């Protein structure tokens, strides 16, 4: 590159502690994409503020370099350690939230998570997504509405969840068919219902740098029990969210900060052989109703 | 881990955009090491402030995850891409500076850089560190002083530099002996002097993610010409710094922000056969005087 090329900025970029962020930000003055320039300028300012606020030592900086390197090198085709790091620092939830702000009427979003990796099988309303006898029976019912409360017929409700041991189907080494996933379509009243088992809370992968961070900060690696929902219909913004089990361990301490108060539901205990038989479930069972309001 | 274990904090960590950093910071409440808790709390606050300030999109977050992953995976035994990233964001210089603050009398520090990887050979004052005829001749003179201006005899002055093509010895594939390095000891007057050639400006490695960032932000990868100094003496803090060549390309635009105004020196042209002969150099030559003041 020709060192004589002109620069937009005529600033002499001589380093000074007080003006450090300003000097670095100035080096981005010629960035062709104004959005990239804005993002890099802000990132520089916040990074420098952080280093100054804590008075980062050389040893801490070296530890940070080693940590980021190890995090990158832990990544593979089946493992994304930087997403996990973003998750446990609440950054993933923050990005999800600011990009899917609710107007207070639409159902709130939460993170998609790493397990939406196979297509859910289309199923009939009332079908079970669980193998019989594989856990505590559960009936899930709900409706999809627009923000005026009008039902949305024909909405596609994609659900997936962990099993009674806290594992997703794809985490089992051998499994003939994927289960605990289903693709349902709401009926003429915007209603959906299906049978399943109670999901269990589970730990995120903690045998890498993120697990080391959790260990050193006395944090546990667990997420409270939940069922994932992705709900879509023509003319609406697709919603990615969870319904959380109110009495699950870790309900108030999700290690990825995915729980929003509006997404927690009681999974009610039912001990009624007639209702169980009508639903096609063993008695007793649990049930939850989850009303989904789609935004535009 | 037992989910019933007690927590210091009784906060329910349900996610809210407005309180996001506070909620995540609270999850570090039980960190045994108070310094680690302080650093993680501050990091969380600044990260969340950054995401909110720019309104980071999901696509940008995904690009950041990919970028950090590629940076980690570019690292090897001979390449540290995260240090390069820290360098071009001015973070390395900031950390170096806040950990080696001058009181205004001691010589300022700058980054050590990645090329201080072999021990410099001990040499006699006046020796040359360059192969004869390998570049523009240069005489370097100087003194080591304490902050009261008293000379420091017996100070060890370790110097290393790039050659006339901008390469360090270790960057050449075959080189029988390392050169352009020397370990000198100041005489009874705190004086040192040696012969060398003029160093050239050079690019940092730019064939990885850091090079991609520089390209996308229209930044060049170059550092202005400089000679590295590491000066140590019993009872003083070891100083790691450079002396920069005032008329070098990029002198006001070092891609790693290593230049401080106090470290720039004129390398004066001398056309005087008698002075050249006295110094043991071909005529004409360049010369610089660098007075180093050690701090406590």
Coordinates of C-alpha atoms in Angstrom, one line a residue:
Chain A
X1 CA 0.0 0.0 0.0
X2 CA 1.3 3.4 -0.9
X3 CA 2.2 5.3 2.3
X4 CA 1.8 8.6 0.5
X5 CA -1.9 8.1 -0.1
X6 CA -4.1 10.8 1.3
X7 CA -6.0 10.4 4.5
X8 CA -9.3 12.1 5.3
X9 CA -8.1 12.8 8.8
X10 CA -5.0 15.0 9.2
X11 CA -4.6 14.1 12.9
X12 CA -1.2 12.9 14.0
X13 CA -1.9 9.7 15.8
X14 CA 0.6 10.0 18.6
X15 CA -0.4 7.9 21.6
X16 CA -1.6 9.7 24.7
X17 CA -3.4 7.8 27.6
X18 CA -6.0 10.5 28.0
X19 CA -7.0 10.6 24.4
X20 CA -6.4 6.9 23.6
X21 CA -9.9 6.0 22.4
X22 CA -10.2 9.2 20.3
X23 CA -6.8 8.5 18.6
X24 CA -7.8 4.9 17.7
X25 CA -11.3 5.9 16.6
X26 CA -9.7 8.5 14.3
X27 CA -7.9 5.7 12.5
X28 CA -11.3 4.4 11.3
X29 CA -12.1 7.8 9.7
X30 CA -11.7 6.5 6.1
X31 CA -13.9 3.4 6.6
X32 CA -16.1 3.2 3.5
X33 CA -19.1 1.7 5.3
X34 CA -20.4 4.3 7.8
X35 CA -22.1 1.6 9.9
X36 CA -18.8 -0.3 10.3
X37 CA -17.1 3.0 11.2
X38 CA -19.7 3.7 13.8
X39 CA -19.6 0.2 15.4
X40 CA -15.7 0.2 15.5
X41 CA -15.6 3.7 17.0
X42 CA -18.1 2.7 19.7
X43 CA -16.3 -0.6 20.4
X44 CA -13.0 1.2 20.7
X45 CA -14.5 3.7 23.2
X46 CA -16.0 1.0 25.4
X47 CA -12.9 -1.3 25.3
X48 CA -10.7 1.6 26.3
X49 CA -13.1 2.7 29.0
X50 CA -13.1 -0.9 30.4
X51 CA -9.3 -1.1 30.4
X52 CA -9.1 2.3 32.2
X53 CA -11.9 1.7 34.6
X54 CA -10.3 -1.5 36.0
X55 CA -6.7 -0.5 35.5
X56 CA -6.1 -3.7 33.6
X57 CA -2.7 -5.2 34.5
X58 CA -0.3 -6.7 31.9
X59 CA -0.8 -10.1 33.5
X60 CA -4.6 -9.7 33.2
X61 CA -4.3 -8.7 29.6
X62 CA -2.1 -11.7 28.9
X63 CA -4.7 -13.9 30.6
X64 CA -7.4 -12.3 28.5
X65 CA -5.4 -13.0 25.3
X66 CA -4.9 -16.7 26.3
X67 CA -8.6 -17.0 27.2
X68 CA -9.9 -15.6 23.9
X69 CA -7.4 -17.8 22.0
X70 CA -8.6 -20.9 23.9
X71 CA -12.2 -20.0 23.3
X72 CA -11.6 -19.7 19.5
X73 CA -9.7 -22.9 19.4
X74 CA -12.4 -24.8 21.3
X75 CA -14.8 -24.0 18.4
X76 CA -15.5 -26.8 15.9
X77 CA -18.2 -28.0 13.5
X78 CA -20.2 -29.1 16.6
X79 CA -19.2 -26.6 19.2
X80 CA -19.5 -22.8 19.2
X81 CA -17.7 -21.6 22.4
X82 CA -17.9 -17.9 21.5
X83 CA -21.7 -18.1 21.4
X84 CA -21.6 -19.8 24.8
X85 CA -19.4 -17.0 26.1
X86 CA -21.9 -14.4 24.6
X87 CA -24.7 -16.4 26.3
X88 CA -23.2 -16.5 29.8
X89 CA -22.4 -12.8 29.6
X90 CA -26.0 -12.0 28.7
X91 CA -25.0 -10.5 25.4
X92 CA -27.0 -13.0 23.3
X93 CA -30.2 -12.2 25.2
X94 CA -29.5 -8.5 25.0
X95 CA -29.0 -8.7 21.2
X96 CA -32.1 -10.9 20.8
X97 CA -34.2 -8.5 22.9
X98 CA -33.2 -5.2 21.3
X99 CA -33.8 -6.7 17.9
X100 CA -37.3 -8.1 18.9
X101 CA -38.7 -5.4 21.1
X102 CA -42.3 -6.0 22.1
X103 CA -44.7 -3.2 22.2
X104 CA -46.0 -4.6 25.4
X105 CA -48.7 -6.7 23.8
X106 CA -46.8 -9.1 21.6
X107 CA -45.2 -12.1 23.3
X108 CA -41.6 -11.5 24.2
X109 CA -38.7 -13.3 22.4
X110 CA -35.8 -15.2 23.9
X111 CA -32.7 -16.9 22.5
X112 CA -33.1 -19.7 19.9
X113 CA -30.4 -21.8 21.4
X114 CA -28.2 -24.3 19.6
X115 CA -30.6 -27.2 19.3
X116 CA -32.9 -26.1 16.5
X117 CA -30.7 -28.0 14.1
X118 CA -33.1 -30.5 12.5
X119 CA -36.4 -29.9 10.9
X120 CA -39.4 -30.7 13.2
X121 CA -41.7 -33.3 11.7
X122 CA -45.2 -32.0 10.8
X123 CA -47.8 -33.4 13.2
X124 CA -51.5 -33.4 13.7
X125 CA -53.0 -31.4 16.6
X126 CA -53.1 -33.6 19.6
X127 CA -50.2 -35.8 18.5
X128 CA -47.5 -36.7 21.0
X129 CA -44.0 -35.6 20.4
X130 CA -42.6 -37.9 23.1
X131 CA -42.0 -41.7 23.2
X132 CA -44.7 -43.2 25.4
X133 CA -43.4 -43.7 29.0
X134 CA -40.3 -41.6 28.6
X135 CA -41.2 -39.1 31.3
X136 CA -43.9 -37.3 33.2
X137 CA -46.9 -36.8 30.9
X138 CA -47.7 -33.2 29.9
X139 CA -50.5 -31.6 27.8
X140 CA -49.6 -28.3 26.1
X141 CA -52.4 -26.1 24.8
X142 CA -52.5 -22.6 23.5
X143 CA -53.7 -20.1 20.9
X144 CA -52.0 -17.8 18.5
X145 CA -53.4 -14.3 18.4
X146 CA -52.7 -11.0 16.7
X147 CA -52.2 -7.9 18.9
X148 CA -55.9 -7.1 18.8
X149 CA -56.7 -10.5 20.3
X150 CA -58.0 -11.9 17.0
X151 CA -57.0 -15.6 16.6
X152 CA -54.6 -16.5 13.8
X153 CA -55.7 -19.7 12.0
X154 CA -53.0 -21.6 10.0
X155 CA -50.1 -20.3 12.1
X156 CA -47.2 -22.7 12.2
X157 CA -46.0 -23.7 15.7
X158 CA -42.6 -25.3 15.8
X159 CA -41.8 -26.8 19.2
X160 CA -38.7 -28.6 20.5
X161 CA -37.5 -29.5 24.0
X162 CA -35.1 -31.5 26.2
X163 CA -36.2 -34.9 27.6
X164 CA -36.6 -36.1 31.2
X165 CA -32.9 -36.3 31.6
X166 CA -32.2 -32.8 30.2
X167 CA -30.9 -33.9 26.7
X168 CA -32.1 -33.0 23.2
X169 CA -32.5 -35.8 20.7
X170 CA -29.5 -34.7 18.8
X171 CA -27.3 -35.1 21.9
X172 CA -27.9 -38.8 22.0
X173 CA -25.3 -40.8 20.1
X174 CA -27.8 -43.2 18.6
X175 CA -31.4 -42.4 18.2
X176 CA -33.3 -43.9 15.3
X177 CA -35.7 -41.0 14.9
X178 CA -35.6 -37.5 16.1
X179 CA -38.3 -36.8 18.8
X180 CA -39.4 -34.1 21.2
X181 CA -39.9 -31.9 18.1
X182 CA -43.1 -31.1 16.3
X183 CA -44.5 -28.8 13.6
X184 CA -48.2 -28.0 14.3
X185 CA -50.6 -25.8 12.5
X186 CA -53.3 -23.8 14.4
X187 CA -56.9 -24.6 13.7
X188 CA -59.7 -22.2 12.6
X189 CA -59.8 -20.8 16.1
X190 CA -56.0 -20.2 16.2
X191 CA -55.7 -23.1 18.7
X192 CA -53.0 -25.7 19.1
X193 CA -52.5 -28.6 21.4
X194 CA -50.1 -31.5 21.7
X195 CA -48.9 -34.2 24.1
X196 CA -45.3 -34.5 25.4
X197 CA -43.3 -35.1 28.6
X198 CA -42.0 -32.6 31.1
X199 CA -38.6 -31.2 30.0
X200 CA -35.8 -31.1 32.6
X201 CA -33.3 -28.4 33.4
X202 CA -29.9 -29.0 31.9
X203 CA -26.3 -27.7 31.9
X204 CA -24.8 -25.9 28.9
X205 CA -21.5 -27.6 27.8
X206 CA -19.1 -26.6 30.5
X207 CA -15.9 -28.6 29.6
X208 CA -14.3 -25.6 27.9
X209 CA -13.2 -22.1 28.6
X210 CA -16.8 -21.0 29.3
X211 CA -17.1 -23.7 32.0
X212 CA -13.8 -22.5 33.4
X213 CA -15.2 -19.0 33.7
X214 CA -18.3 -20.3 35.4
X215 CA -16.2 -22.3 37.8
X216 CA -13.9 -19.4 38.7
X217 CA -16.9 -17.2 39.3
X218 CA -18.9 -19.8 41.3
X219 CA -21.6 -19.9 38.8
X220 CA -23.5 -23.0 37.8
X221 CA -24.0 -24.0 34.2
X222 CA -27.7 -24.7 34.2
X223 CA -30.8 -23.6 32.3
X224 CA -34.2 -24.0 33.9
X225 CA -36.7 -26.4 32.2
X226 CA -38.4 -24.9 29.1
X227 CA -40.1 -25.7 25.8
X228 CA -38.9 -23.8 22.7
X229 CA -41.4 -22.2 20.4
X230 CA -41.0 -20.7 16.9
X231 CA -44.3 -19.3 15.7
X232 CA -44.8 -17.9 12.2
X233 CA -47.7 -16.8 10.1
X234 CA -48.0 -14.7 6.9
X235 CA -48.0 -11.0 7.7
X236 CA -46.4 -11.4 11.2
X237 CA -42.9 -11.2 12.5
X238 CA -41.7 -14.8 13.4
X239 CA -41.4 -15.2 17.1
X240 CA -38.6 -17.3 18.7
X241 CA -39.2 -17.8 22.4
X242 CA -39.6 -20.4 25.2
X243 CA -42.2 -21.2 27.8
X244 CA -40.5 -21.8 31.1
X245 CA -41.6 -24.2 33.8
X246 CA -42.4 -22.1 36.9
X247 CA -41.3 -24.7 39.5
X248 CA -38.1 -25.7 37.7
X249 CA -34.8 -25.5 39.5
X250 CA -32.8 -22.4 38.3
X251 CA -36.0 -20.6 37.2
X252 CA -34.7 -17.4 38.7
X253 CA -31.0 -18.1 37.7
X254 CA -30.8 -19.2 34.1
X255 CA -27.0 -19.2 33.3
X256 CA -27.8 -17.7 29.9
X257 CA -30.3 -15.1 31.3
X258 CA -33.0 -16.4 28.9
X259 CA -35.9 -16.1 31.4
X260 CA -38.3 -13.2 31.1
X261 CA -41.1 -12.9 33.7
X262 CA -43.7 -12.9 31.0
X263 CA -42.6 -16.3 29.7
X264 CA -42.9 -18.3 32.9
X265 CA -46.0 -20.5 33.3
X266 CA -47.3 -22.9 35.9
X267 CA -47.4 -26.5 34.6
X268 CA -50.4 -27.5 36.6
X269 CA -50.7 -30.9 38.2
X270 CA -53.8 -32.8 37.2
X271 CA -55.0 -36.0 38.9
X272 CA -58.1 -36.9 37.1
X273 CA -58.4 -40.2 35.2
X274 CA -61.2 -39.0 33.0
X275 CA -59.3 -35.8 31.8
X276 CA -56.2 -37.9 31.4
X277 CA -58.0 -40.4 29.2
X278 CA -59.6 -37.7 27.2
X279 CA -56.2 -36.2 26.5
X280 CA -54.7 -39.6 25.7
X281 CA -52.2 -39.3 28.7
X282 CA -51.4 -41.5 31.7
X283 CA -52.9 -40.1 35.0
X284 CA -51.6 -38.0 36.7
X285 CA -50.3 -35.4 34.3
X286 CA -49.3 -31.8 34.0
X287 CA -50.7 -29.2 31.7
X288 CA -49.8 -25.7 30.6
X289 CA -51.6 -23.1 28.4
X290 CA -49.4 -20.7 26.4
X291 CA -51.1 -17.9 24.5
X292 CA -48.8 -16.5 21.8
X293 CA -49.4 -12.9 20.5
X294 CA -47.5 -12.2 17.3
X295 CA -46.2 -8.8 16.4
X296 CA -46.0 -7.2 13.0
Chain B
X1 CA -23.7 -29.0 41.0
X2 CA -26.4 -28.9 43.6
X3 CA -29.1 -26.5 42.5
X4 CA -30.2 -26.0 46.0
X5 CA -27.0 -24.4 47.1
X6 CA -27.3 -21.0 48.7
X7 CA -26.5 -17.9 46.8
X8 CA -25.2 -14.7 48.3
X9 CA -27.5 -12.7 46.1
X10 CA -31.3 -13.2 46.4
X11 CA -32.0 -11.4 43.2
X12 CA -34.3 -13.2 40.7
X13 CA -32.3 -12.9 37.5
X14 CA -35.2 -12.4 35.1
X15 CA -34.0 -10.6 32.0
X16 CA -35.0 -7.0 31.3
X17 CA -33.4 -4.9 28.6
X18 CA -33.0 -1.8 30.9
X19 CA -31.3 -3.7 33.7
X20 CA -29.4 -6.2 31.6
X21 CA -25.9 -5.4 32.8
X22 CA -27.0 -5.2 36.4
X23 CA -28.6 -8.6 36.2
X24 CA -25.6 -10.3 34.6
X25 CA -23.2 -8.5 37.0
X26 CA -25.2 -9.9 39.9
X27 CA -24.5 -13.4 38.7
X28 CA -20.8 -12.8 39.6
X29 CA -21.7 -11.9 43.2
X30 CA -20.3 -15.2 44.6
X31 CA -16.9 -15.0 42.8
X32 CA -14.2 -15.9 45.4
X33 CA -11.6 -13.5 43.9
X34 CA -12.8 -9.9 44.4
X35 CA -10.6 -8.6 41.6
X36 CA -12.0 -11.1 39.2
X37 CA -15.5 -10.1 40.2
X38 CA -14.7 -6.4 39.7
X39 CA -13.2 -7.1 36.3
X40 CA -16.1 -9.2 35.1
X41 CA -18.7 -6.7 36.4
X42 CA -17.0 -3.8 34.6
X43 CA -16.5 -5.9 31.4
X44 CA -20.3 -6.8 31.5
X45 CA -21.3 -3.2 31.9
X46 CA -19.1 -2.0 29.0
X47 CA -20.1 -4.8 26.7
X48 CA -23.8 -4.2 27.3
X49 CA -23.3 -0.4 26.9
X50 CA -21.6 -1.1 23.5
X51 CA -24.4 -3.4 22.3
X52 CA -27.0 -0.8 23.3
X53 CA -25.2 2.2 22.0
X54 CA -24.9 0.8 18.5
X55 CA -28.1 -1.2 18.6
X56 CA -26.2 -4.3 17.4
X57 CA -28.2 -6.3 14.9
X58 CA -28.4 -10.1 15.0
X59 CA -26.4 -10.2 11.7
X60 CA -23.7 -8.1 13.2
X61 CA -23.6 -10.2 16.3
X62 CA -23.2 -13.3 14.1
X63 CA -20.4 -11.6 12.2
X64 CA -18.7 -10.8 15.5
X65 CA -18.9 -14.4 16.6
X66 CA -17.5 -15.6 13.2
X67 CA -14.7 -13.0 13.5
X68 CA -13.6 -13.9 17.0
X69 CA -13.7 -17.6 16.1
X70 CA -11.5 -17.0 13.0
X71 CA -9.1 -14.9 15.1
X72 CA -8.7 -17.7 17.7
X73 CA -8.2 -20.3 15.0
X74 CA -5.6 -18.2 13.2
X75 CA -3.4 -18.5 16.4
X76 CA -0.6 -21.0 16.4
X77 CA 2.8 -21.5 18.0
X78 CA 4.2 -18.8 15.7
X79 CA 1.2 -16.4 15.3
X80 CA -0.8 -14.6 17.9
X81 CA -3.8 -13.0 16.1
X82 CA -5.5 -11.8 19.3
X83 CA -2.5 -9.8 20.3
X84 CA -2.5 -8.3 16.8
X85 CA -6.2 -7.4 17.2
X86 CA -5.4 -5.8 20.6
X87 CA -2.6 -3.9 18.9
X88 CA -4.6 -2.4 16.1
X89 CA -7.4 -1.4 18.5
X90 CA -4.8 0.4 20.6
X91 CA -5.5 -1.8 23.6
X92 CA -2.0 -3.1 23.9
X93 CA -0.5 0.4 24.0
X94 CA -3.1 1.5 26.5
X95 CA -2.3 -1.5 28.8
X96 CA 1.4 -0.9 28.4
X97 CA 1.0 2.8 29.2
X98 CA -1.3 2.6 32.3
X99 CA 1.1 0.0 33.8
X100 CA 4.2 2.1 33.1
X101 CA 3.1 5.6 33.8
X102 CA 5.9 8.1 33.7
X103 CA 6.1 10.8 36.3
X104 CA 7.0 13.2 33.5
X105 CA 10.7 12.8 34.0
X106 CA 11.3 9.1 33.2
X107 CA 11.4 8.0 29.6
X108 CA 8.0 6.7 28.3
X109 CA 7.3 3.1 27.6
X110 CA 5.9 1.5 24.4
X111 CA 5.0 -2.0 23.4
X112 CA 7.6 -4.7 23.4
X113 CA 6.3 -6.3 20.1
X114 CA 6.6 -9.9 19.1
X115 CA 10.3 -9.9 17.9
X116 CA 12.1 -10.0 21.2
X117 CA 12.3 -13.8 20.9
X118 CA 16.0 -14.5 21.0
X119 CA 18.6 -13.3 23.4
X120 CA 20.7 -10.5 22.1
X121 CA 24.5 -11.1 22.0
X122 CA 26.6 -9.2 24.5
X123 CA 28.7 -6.7 22.6
X124 CA 31.4 -4.0 23.3
X125 CA 30.5 -0.4 23.2
X126 CA 31.1 0.8 19.6
X127 CA 30.5 -2.6 18.0
X128 CA 28.2 -2.9 15.0
X129 CA 25.1 -5.0 15.2
X130 CA 24.6 -5.0 11.4
X131 CA 26.4 -6.9 8.7
X132 CA 28.6 -4.5 6.8
X133 CA 27.0 -3.0 3.7
X134 CA 23.5 -4.2 4.5
X135 CA 22.0 -0.7 4.7
X136 CA 22.4 3.0 5.3
X137 CA 25.0 3.4 8.1
X138 CA 23.9 4.7 11.5
X139 CA 25.6 5.7 14.7
X140 CA 23.4 5.5 17.8
X141 CA 24.7 7.2 21.0
X142 CA 23.0 7.9 24.3
X143 CA 23.2 7.9 28.1
X144 CA 21.2 6.2 30.8
X145 CA 20.2 8.6 33.7
X146 CA 18.2 8.4 36.8
X147 CA 15.4 10.9 37.4
X148 CA 17.8 13.4 39.0
X149 CA 20.0 13.4 35.9
X150 CA 22.7 11.3 37.5
X151 CA 24.3 8.9 35.0
X152 CA 23.7 5.2 35.6
X153 CA 27.0 3.2 34.9
X154 CA 26.6 -0.5 34.3
X155 CA 23.0 -0.3 32.9
X156 CA 22.2 -3.0 30.4
X157 CA 20.9 -1.7 27.1
X158 CA 19.3 -4.4 25.0
X159 CA 18.5 -3.2 21.4
X160 CA 16.9 -4.9 18.4
X161 CA 15.5 -3.6 15.1
X162 CA 14.3 -4.4 11.6
X163 CA 16.7 -4.4 8.6
X164 CA 16.7 -2.2 5.5
X165 CA 13.9 -4.2 4.1
X166 CA 11.7 -4.1 7.2
X167 CA 12.4 -7.6 8.4
X168 CA 13.7 -8.9 11.8
X169 CA 16.4 -11.6 11.7
X170 CA 14.0 -14.2 12.9
X171 CA 11.7 -13.5 9.9
X172 CA 14.3 -14.7 7.5
X173 CA 14.0 -18.4 6.8
X174 CA 17.8 -19.1 6.7
X175 CA 20.2 -16.9 8.6
X176 CA 23.4 -18.3 10.1
X177 CA 23.5 -16.0 13.0
X178 CA 21.0 -13.6 14.5
X179 CA 21.9 -9.9 13.9
X180 CA 20.5 -6.4 14.4
X181 CA 20.5 -7.3 18.1
X182 CA 22.9 -6.3 20.8
X183 CA 23.3 -6.2 24.6
X184 CA 25.5 -3.2 25.7
X185 CA 26.6 -2.1 29.1
X186 CA 26.9 1.6 29.9
X187 CA 30.3 2.9 30.8
X188 CA 31.3 4.9 33.9
X189 CA 29.5 8.0 32.6
X190 CA 26.3 6.0 31.8
X191 CA 27.1 6.3 28.1
X192 CA 26.4 3.8 25.4
X193 CA 27.1 3.9 21.6
X194 CA 26.9 1.4 18.8
X195 CA 26.9 1.1 15.0
X196 CA 24.0 -0.2 12.9
X197 CA 22.0 0.5 9.8
X198 CA 18.8 2.5 9.4
X199 CA 15.7 0.3 10.2
X200 CA 12.8 0.4 7.7
X201 CA 9.1 0.7 8.4
X202 CA 7.2 -2.6 8.0
X203 CA 3.8 -4.1 7.9
X204 CA 2.4 -6.3 10.7
X205 CA 1.2 -9.7 9.5
X206 CA -2.0 -8.9 7.5
X207 CA -3.0 -12.2 5.9
X208 CA -5.5 -13.0 8.7
X209 CA -8.6 -11.6 10.3
X210 CA -6.7 -8.5 11.6
X211 CA -5.6 -7.8 8.0
X212 CA -9.2 -8.2 6.9
X213 CA -10.3 -5.6 9.5
X214 CA -7.6 -3.2 8.4
X215 CA -8.7 -3.7 4.7
X216 CA -12.4 -3.1 5.5
X217 CA -11.6 0.0 7.4
X218 CA -9.2 1.4 4.8
X219 CA -6.3 1.3 7.3
X220 CA -2.7 0.4 6.3
X221 CA -0.8 -2.3 8.3
X222 CA 2.4 -0.4 8.8
X223 CA 4.6 0.6 11.7
X224 CA 7.1 3.5 11.3
X225 CA 10.8 2.8 11.5
X226 CA 12.1 2.3 15.0
X227 CA 14.8 0.7 17.2
X228 CA 13.7 -1.3 20.2
X229 CA 15.3 -0.6 23.6
X230 CA 15.0 -2.6 26.9
X231 CA 17.0 -0.8 29.5
X232 CA 17.6 -2.3 33.0
X233 CA 19.8 -1.5 36.0
X234 CA 19.6 -2.6 39.6
X235 CA 17.2 -0.5 41.7
X236 CA 15.3 0.8 38.6
X237 CA 12.1 -0.3 36.8
X238 CA 13.1 -2.0 33.5
X239 CA 12.0 0.2 30.6
X240 CA 10.7 -1.2 27.4
X241 CA 10.5 1.4 24.6
X242 CA 11.4 2.4 21.1
X243 CA 13.2 5.3 19.5
X244 CA 11.3 6.3 16.4
X245 CA 12.8 7.8 13.2
X246 CA 11.3 11.2 12.8
X247 CA 11.3 11.2 8.9
X248 CA 9.9 7.7 8.5
X249 CA 6.8 7.0 6.6
X250 CA 3.8 6.3 8.9
X251 CA 5.5 8.3 11.8
X252 CA 2.2 9.9 12.6
X253 CA 0.1 6.9 11.8
X254 CA 1.5 3.7 13.4
X255 CA -1.0 1.0 12.9
X256 CA -0.5 -0.2 16.5
X257 CA -0.4 3.3 18.0
X258 CA 3.1 2.8 19.4
X259 CA 4.4 6.3 18.7
X260 CA 4.5 8.8 21.6
X261 CA 5.8 12.3 20.8
X262 CA 8.5 12.0 23.4
X263 CA 10.0 9.0 21.6
X264 CA 10.5 10.5 18.2
X265 CA 14.1 11.6 17.3
X266 CA 15.7 13.1 14.2
X267 CA 18.3 10.7 12.7
X268 CA 20.6 13.4 11.5
X269 CA 22.4 13.1 8.1
X270 CA 26.1 13.5 8.5
X271 CA 28.4 14.0 5.4
X272 CA 31.9 14.2 7.0
X273 CA 34.5 11.6 6.0
X274 CA 36.6 12.3 9.2
X275 CA 33.6 11.8 11.5
X276 CA 32.6 8.7 9.6
X277 CA 36.1 7.2 9.8
X278 CA 36.2 8.0 13.5
X279 CA 32.9 6.2 14.1
X280 CA 34.0 3.3 11.8
X281 CA 31.2 3.9 9.4
X282 CA 31.0 4.6 5.6
X283 CA 30.4 8.2 4.7
X284 CA 27.7 9.6 4.6
X285 CA 25.8 8.2 7.6
X286 CA 23.0 9.1 10.0
X287 CA 23.2 9.5 13.7
X288 CA 20.8 9.7 16.7
X289 CA 21.2 10.4 20.4
X290 CA 18.7 8.8 22.8
X291 CA 18.9 9.8 26.4
X292 CA 17.1 7.2 28.6
X293 CA 15.8 8.2 32.0
X294 CA 14.9 5.2 34.2
X295 CA 12.1 5.4 36.8
X296 CA 12.0 3.7 40.1

